[in-house]
């Protein structure tokens, strides 16, 4: 308490107090602001809040409405929205919606009874969550609409569950009270923010309901069109969110993230123009469920990729494929595509050994990250025989491989040992779920001791570090669109 007396902290110059507080986290700054009025005045100095990173609606385990988060958001945006330079927000409007009604964290929404009363309750909770989401988005955009210092804007909507339940159709979204009016206002505010921006360098909008339209990017100011270095526009249901004419304005882009179906031959040709800055990172998402609405016809051809690579020699590509069958994958994976990171995620479909063979042959010089995940209790065996596992061939051919993650496919223990020996310590991440590992009974006869302990010992020795299979598959499996959003950020900033 001496710090609040006439001596101590109160006697220090405000500039020095601000400097000391700059070492605190955002959460600790807000807590410290409650100590006294002097601290509050110093803690809300603009220089301390140049960046703001929030996940809104997260962590609700009590079943309360996500609207409880709105007053806190309004306070923060009222204080900092007009001058913040880096704003990263994740909206999770349905986290409270999918919390089990019995408050038992071990059960899931799908375990609940589907009687008429339960459906009505879920419907009401969904409407409340979506109404809160619209209000929160209005609050954010109203606060930053005239912010000319904004350099980074990253918005992500965690709405995968709503997609799966079919609740994102326009008829459902517009059932919200004043939903049409609010959505129109949100879109207008977003376009106003783009037109008022002057030094925007990073613009990312992923799966944000009712925010981006095919006309939004046309409002981007000319100064921001010159300074923009990263653009990410992702939406499963809408058509192309960027036109060739708008992409032509963004001549200094270094990284780009799109739905694969939106990367048309014409767009790829524009990116290959020698009058533009070379593209360094390209992140592409393929959603098999969305191919019905956004087919692959007209996407970049092999010649388009060759032309792009000639101009952007350092280009690296990250691809995530969700529930995409092998025939569609073969159409996407062109030989000249400079693929560095590949994530194959599915529930029903499964990757064939022929597809893995093609991947290991075509991208043997560029592939560094490979994630093979399948969230299904049926684990297929990729190898025709236990001595010819395609993952072993991939580890052998892809000499730059540094990250390998496997779940949902059978990986024989001796093949796992072979992978670790082939790549050794250069394989920085080797994550395999314990459920995926199978042990050859014929080899177990020849070896003494517990097969799992022998596997751990052999792999650890080959990698040069302690290794264990992943005991909890939930640590391997993540919500795909959220994973893609986070990974493209890391991938794009890693140039």
CSV table of C-alpha atoms in Angstrom, one decimal, residues 133-315:
chain,number,residue,atom,x,y,z
A,133,UNK,CA,-22.5,-12.2,-32.1
A,134,UNK,CA,-24.2,-9.5,-34.3
A,135,UNK,CA,-24.2,-7.0,-31.4
A,136,UNK,CA,-20.5,-7.7,-30.7
A,137,UNK,CA,-19.5,-7.3,-34.3
A,138,UNK,CA,-21.4,-4.1,-34.5
A,139,UNK,CA,-19.6,-2.8,-31.4
A,140,UNK,CA,-16.2,-3.6,-32.9
A,141,UNK,CA,-16.8,-2.1,-36.3
A,142,UNK,CA,-18.4,1.0,-34.9
A,143,UNK,CA,-15.3,1.6,-32.8
A,144,UNK,CA,-12.7,1.2,-35.5
A,145,UNK,CA,-14.6,2.7,-38.4
A,146,UNK,CA,-12.5,5.9,-38.3
A,147,UNK,CA,-9.2,4.4,-37.1
A,148,UNK,CA,-6.6,5.5,-39.7
A,149,UNK,CA,-3.8,4.0,-37.7
A,150,UNK,CA,-5.0,0.4,-38.0
A,151,UNK,CA,-2.4,-1.8,-39.5
A,152,UNK,CA,-3.5,-5.3,-38.7
A,153,UNK,CA,-7.1,-6.5,-38.6
A,154,UNK,CA,-7.7,-10.2,-38.1
A,155,UNK,CA,-11.3,-11.5,-37.6
A,156,UNK,CA,-12.2,-15.2,-37.2
A,157,UNK,CA,-15.6,-16.7,-36.6
A,158,UNK,CA,-15.6,-20.1,-34.9
A,159,UNK,CA,-18.8,-21.3,-36.5
A,160,UNK,CA,-17.9,-24.9,-37.6
A,161,UNK,CA,-20.7,-26.4,-35.4
A,162,UNK,CA,-23.3,-24.2,-37.1
A,163,UNK,CA,-22.1,-25.3,-40.5
A,164,UNK,CA,-22.4,-29.0,-39.4
A,165,UNK,CA,-25.9,-28.5,-38.0
A,166,UNK,CA,-27.1,-26.7,-41.2
A,167,UNK,CA,-28.0,-23.5,-39.2
A,168,UNK,CA,-26.1,-21.0,-41.4
A,169,UNK,CA,-28.7,-20.8,-44.2
A,170,UNK,CA,-29.9,-17.3,-44.8
A,171,UNK,CA,-33.4,-18.1,-43.6
A,172,UNK,CA,-32.1,-19.1,-40.2
A,173,UNK,CA,-29.6,-16.2,-39.8
A,174,UNK,CA,-32.3,-13.6,-40.7
A,175,UNK,CA,-34.7,-15.0,-38.1
A,176,UNK,CA,-32.7,-13.1,-35.5
A,177,UNK,CA,-34.5,-10.0,-34.2
A,178,UNK,CA,-33.6,-7.1,-36.6
A,179,UNK,CA,-31.1,-9.6,-38.2
A,180,UNK,CA,-31.4,-8.1,-41.7
A,181,UNK,CA,-30.9,-4.6,-40.4
A,182,UNK,CA,-27.9,-5.5,-38.3
A,183,UNK,CA,-26.3,-7.5,-41.1
A,184,UNK,CA,-26.6,-4.6,-43.5
A,185,UNK,CA,-25.2,-2.2,-40.9
A,186,UNK,CA,-22.3,-4.5,-40.3
A,187,UNK,CA,-21.4,-4.7,-43.9
A,188,UNK,CA,-21.7,-1.0,-44.3
A,189,UNK,CA,-19.4,-0.3,-41.3
A,190,UNK,CA,-16.9,-2.8,-42.6
A,191,UNK,CA,-16.7,-1.1,-46.0
A,192,UNK,CA,-16.5,2.3,-44.2
A,193,UNK,CA,-13.6,1.1,-42.1
A,194,UNK,CA,-11.8,-0.1,-45.3
A,195,UNK,CA,-12.4,3.2,-47.1
A,196,UNK,CA,-11.1,5.2,-44.1
A,197,UNK,CA,-8.0,3.0,-43.5
A,198,UNK,CA,-4.6,4.5,-44.6
A,199,UNK,CA,-1.9,2.0,-43.7
A,200,UNK,CA,-3.5,-1.4,-43.5
A,201,UNK,CA,-0.9,-4.1,-43.9
A,202,UNK,CA,-2.7,-7.3,-42.7
A,203,UNK,CA,-6.4,-8.0,-43.5
A,204,UNK,CA,-7.8,-11.4,-42.5
A,205,UNK,CA,-11.5,-12.3,-42.4
A,206,UNK,CA,-12.2,-16.0,-41.9
A,207,UNK,CA,-15.7,-17.5,-41.7
A,208,UNK,CA,-17.3,-14.2,-40.3
A,209,UNK,CA,-21.0,-14.5,-40.8
A,210,UNK,CA,-22.6,-11.6,-42.6
A,211,UNK,CA,-19.4,-9.5,-42.8
A,212,UNK,CA,-17.6,-9.8,-46.1
A,213,UNK,CA,-19.4,-9.6,-49.4
A,214,UNK,CA,-18.0,-9.8,-53.0
A,215,UNK,CA,-18.2,-6.0,-53.0
A,216,UNK,CA,-16.4,-5.3,-49.7
A,217,UNK,CA,-12.8,-5.1,-51.1
A,218,UNK,CA,-13.7,-2.5,-53.7
A,219,UNK,CA,-14.0,0.0,-50.8
A,220,UNK,CA,-10.4,-0.4,-49.7
A,221,UNK,CA,-8.7,3.0,-49.9
A,222,UNK,CA,-5.9,3.5,-52.4
A,223,UNK,CA,-3.2,4.1,-49.6
A,224,UNK,CA,-4.1,0.8,-48.0
A,225,UNK,CA,-4.2,-1.0,-51.3
A,226,UNK,CA,-0.6,0.1,-51.7
A,227,UNK,CA,0.5,-1.0,-48.1
A,228,UNK,CA,-1.5,-4.2,-47.8
A,229,UNK,CA,0.9,-7.2,-47.6
A,230,UNK,CA,-1.4,-10.0,-46.4
A,231,UNK,CA,-5.0,-10.7,-47.4
A,232,UNK,CA,-7.1,-13.6,-46.2
A,233,UNK,CA,-10.7,-14.0,-47.3
A,234,UNK,CA,-12.4,-17.3,-46.5
A,235,UNK,CA,-16.0,-18.4,-46.6
A,236,UNK,CA,-17.4,-21.8,-47.4
A,237,UNK,CA,-20.7,-20.7,-48.8
A,238,UNK,CA,-20.1,-17.4,-50.6
A,239,UNK,CA,-18.8,-17.1,-54.1
A,240,UNK,CA,-15.4,-15.5,-54.9
A,241,UNK,CA,-14.7,-12.7,-52.4
A,242,UNK,CA,-12.0,-11.1,-54.5
A,243,UNK,CA,-12.3,-10.1,-58.2
A,244,UNK,CA,-9.4,-9.9,-60.6
A,245,UNK,CA,-9.7,-6.1,-60.7
A,246,UNK,CA,-9.4,-5.8,-56.9
A,247,UNK,CA,-6.5,-8.2,-56.8
A,248,UNK,CA,-4.8,-6.1,-59.5
A,249,UNK,CA,-4.9,-3.1,-57.1
A,250,UNK,CA,-3.0,-5.1,-54.4
A,251,UNK,CA,0.3,-5.1,-56.1
A,252,UNK,CA,2.4,-5.4,-52.9
A,253,UNK,CA,0.9,-8.6,-51.5
A,254,UNK,CA,3.4,-11.0,-50.0
A,255,UNK,CA,1.0,-13.5,-48.7
A,256,UNK,CA,-2.5,-14.6,-49.6
A,257,UNK,CA,-5.1,-17.0,-48.2
A,258,UNK,CA,-8.2,-18.1,-50.2
A,259,UNK,CA,-10.6,-20.9,-50.7
A,260,UNK,CA,-8.9,-23.1,-53.4
A,261,UNK,CA,-12.0,-22.8,-55.6
A,262,UNK,CA,-11.5,-19.0,-55.7
A,263,UNK,CA,-8.0,-19.3,-57.0
A,264,UNK,CA,-9.0,-19.2,-60.7
A,265,UNK,CA,-6.7,-19.4,-63.6
A,266,UNK,CA,-7.2,-15.6,-64.2
A,267,UNK,CA,-6.3,-14.7,-60.6
A,268,UNK,CA,-3.2,-16.9,-60.8
A,269,UNK,CA,-2.2,-15.2,-64.0
A,270,UNK,CA,-2.5,-11.8,-62.3
A,271,UNK,CA,-0.3,-13.0,-59.4
A,272,UNK,CA,2.3,-14.1,-62.0
A,273,UNK,CA,2.6,-10.6,-63.4
A,274,UNK,CA,6.2,-9.3,-63.3
A,275,UNK,CA,4.8,-5.9,-62.4
A,276,UNK,CA,3.8,-7.1,-59.0
A,277,UNK,CA,5.8,-7.8,-55.9
A,278,UNK,CA,6.7,-11.6,-55.7
A,279,UNK,CA,4.3,-13.7,-53.7
A,280,UNK,CA,6.0,-15.5,-50.8
A,281,UNK,CA,3.2,-17.5,-49.1
A,282,UNK,CA,-0.1,-18.9,-50.4
A,283,UNK,CA,-2.6,-20.7,-48.1
A,284,UNK,CA,-5.4,-22.6,-49.7
A,285,UNK,CA,-8.4,-24.3,-48.1
A,286,UNK,CA,-10.4,-27.0,-49.9
A,287,UNK,CA,-13.7,-28.0,-48.2
A,288,UNK,CA,-15.2,-31.1,-49.8
A,289,UNK,CA,-18.6,-30.2,-48.6
A,290,UNK,CA,-18.4,-26.9,-50.4
A,291,UNK,CA,-17.3,-28.2,-53.7
A,292,UNK,CA,-21.0,-28.6,-54.6
A,293,UNK,CA,-21.4,-24.8,-54.5
A,294,UNK,CA,-17.8,-23.9,-55.4
A,295,UNK,CA,-16.5,-26.5,-57.9
A,296,UNK,CA,-12.9,-26.8,-59.0
A,297,UNK,CA,-13.6,-26.0,-62.6
A,298,UNK,CA,-11.6,-23.0,-63.8
A,299,UNK,CA,-9.0,-23.2,-61.0
A,300,UNK,CA,-5.3,-22.8,-61.6
A,301,UNK,CA,-3.8,-25.2,-64.1
A,302,UNK,CA,-0.4,-26.7,-64.3
A,303,UNK,CA,0.8,-24.0,-66.7
A,304,UNK,CA,-0.6,-21.3,-64.3
A,305,UNK,CA,1.5,-22.7,-61.4
A,306,UNK,CA,4.6,-22.8,-63.6
A,307,UNK,CA,4.2,-19.2,-64.6
A,308,UNK,CA,3.6,-18.2,-61.0
A,309,UNK,CA,6.7,-20.0,-59.7
A,310,UNK,CA,8.8,-18.4,-62.4
A,311,UNK,CA,8.0,-14.9,-61.1
A,312,UNK,CA,7.8,-15.9,-57.4
A,313,UNK,CA,10.8,-18.2,-57.0
A,314,UNK,CA,10.5,-18.3,-53.2
A,315,UNK,CA,6.8,-19.1,-53.2
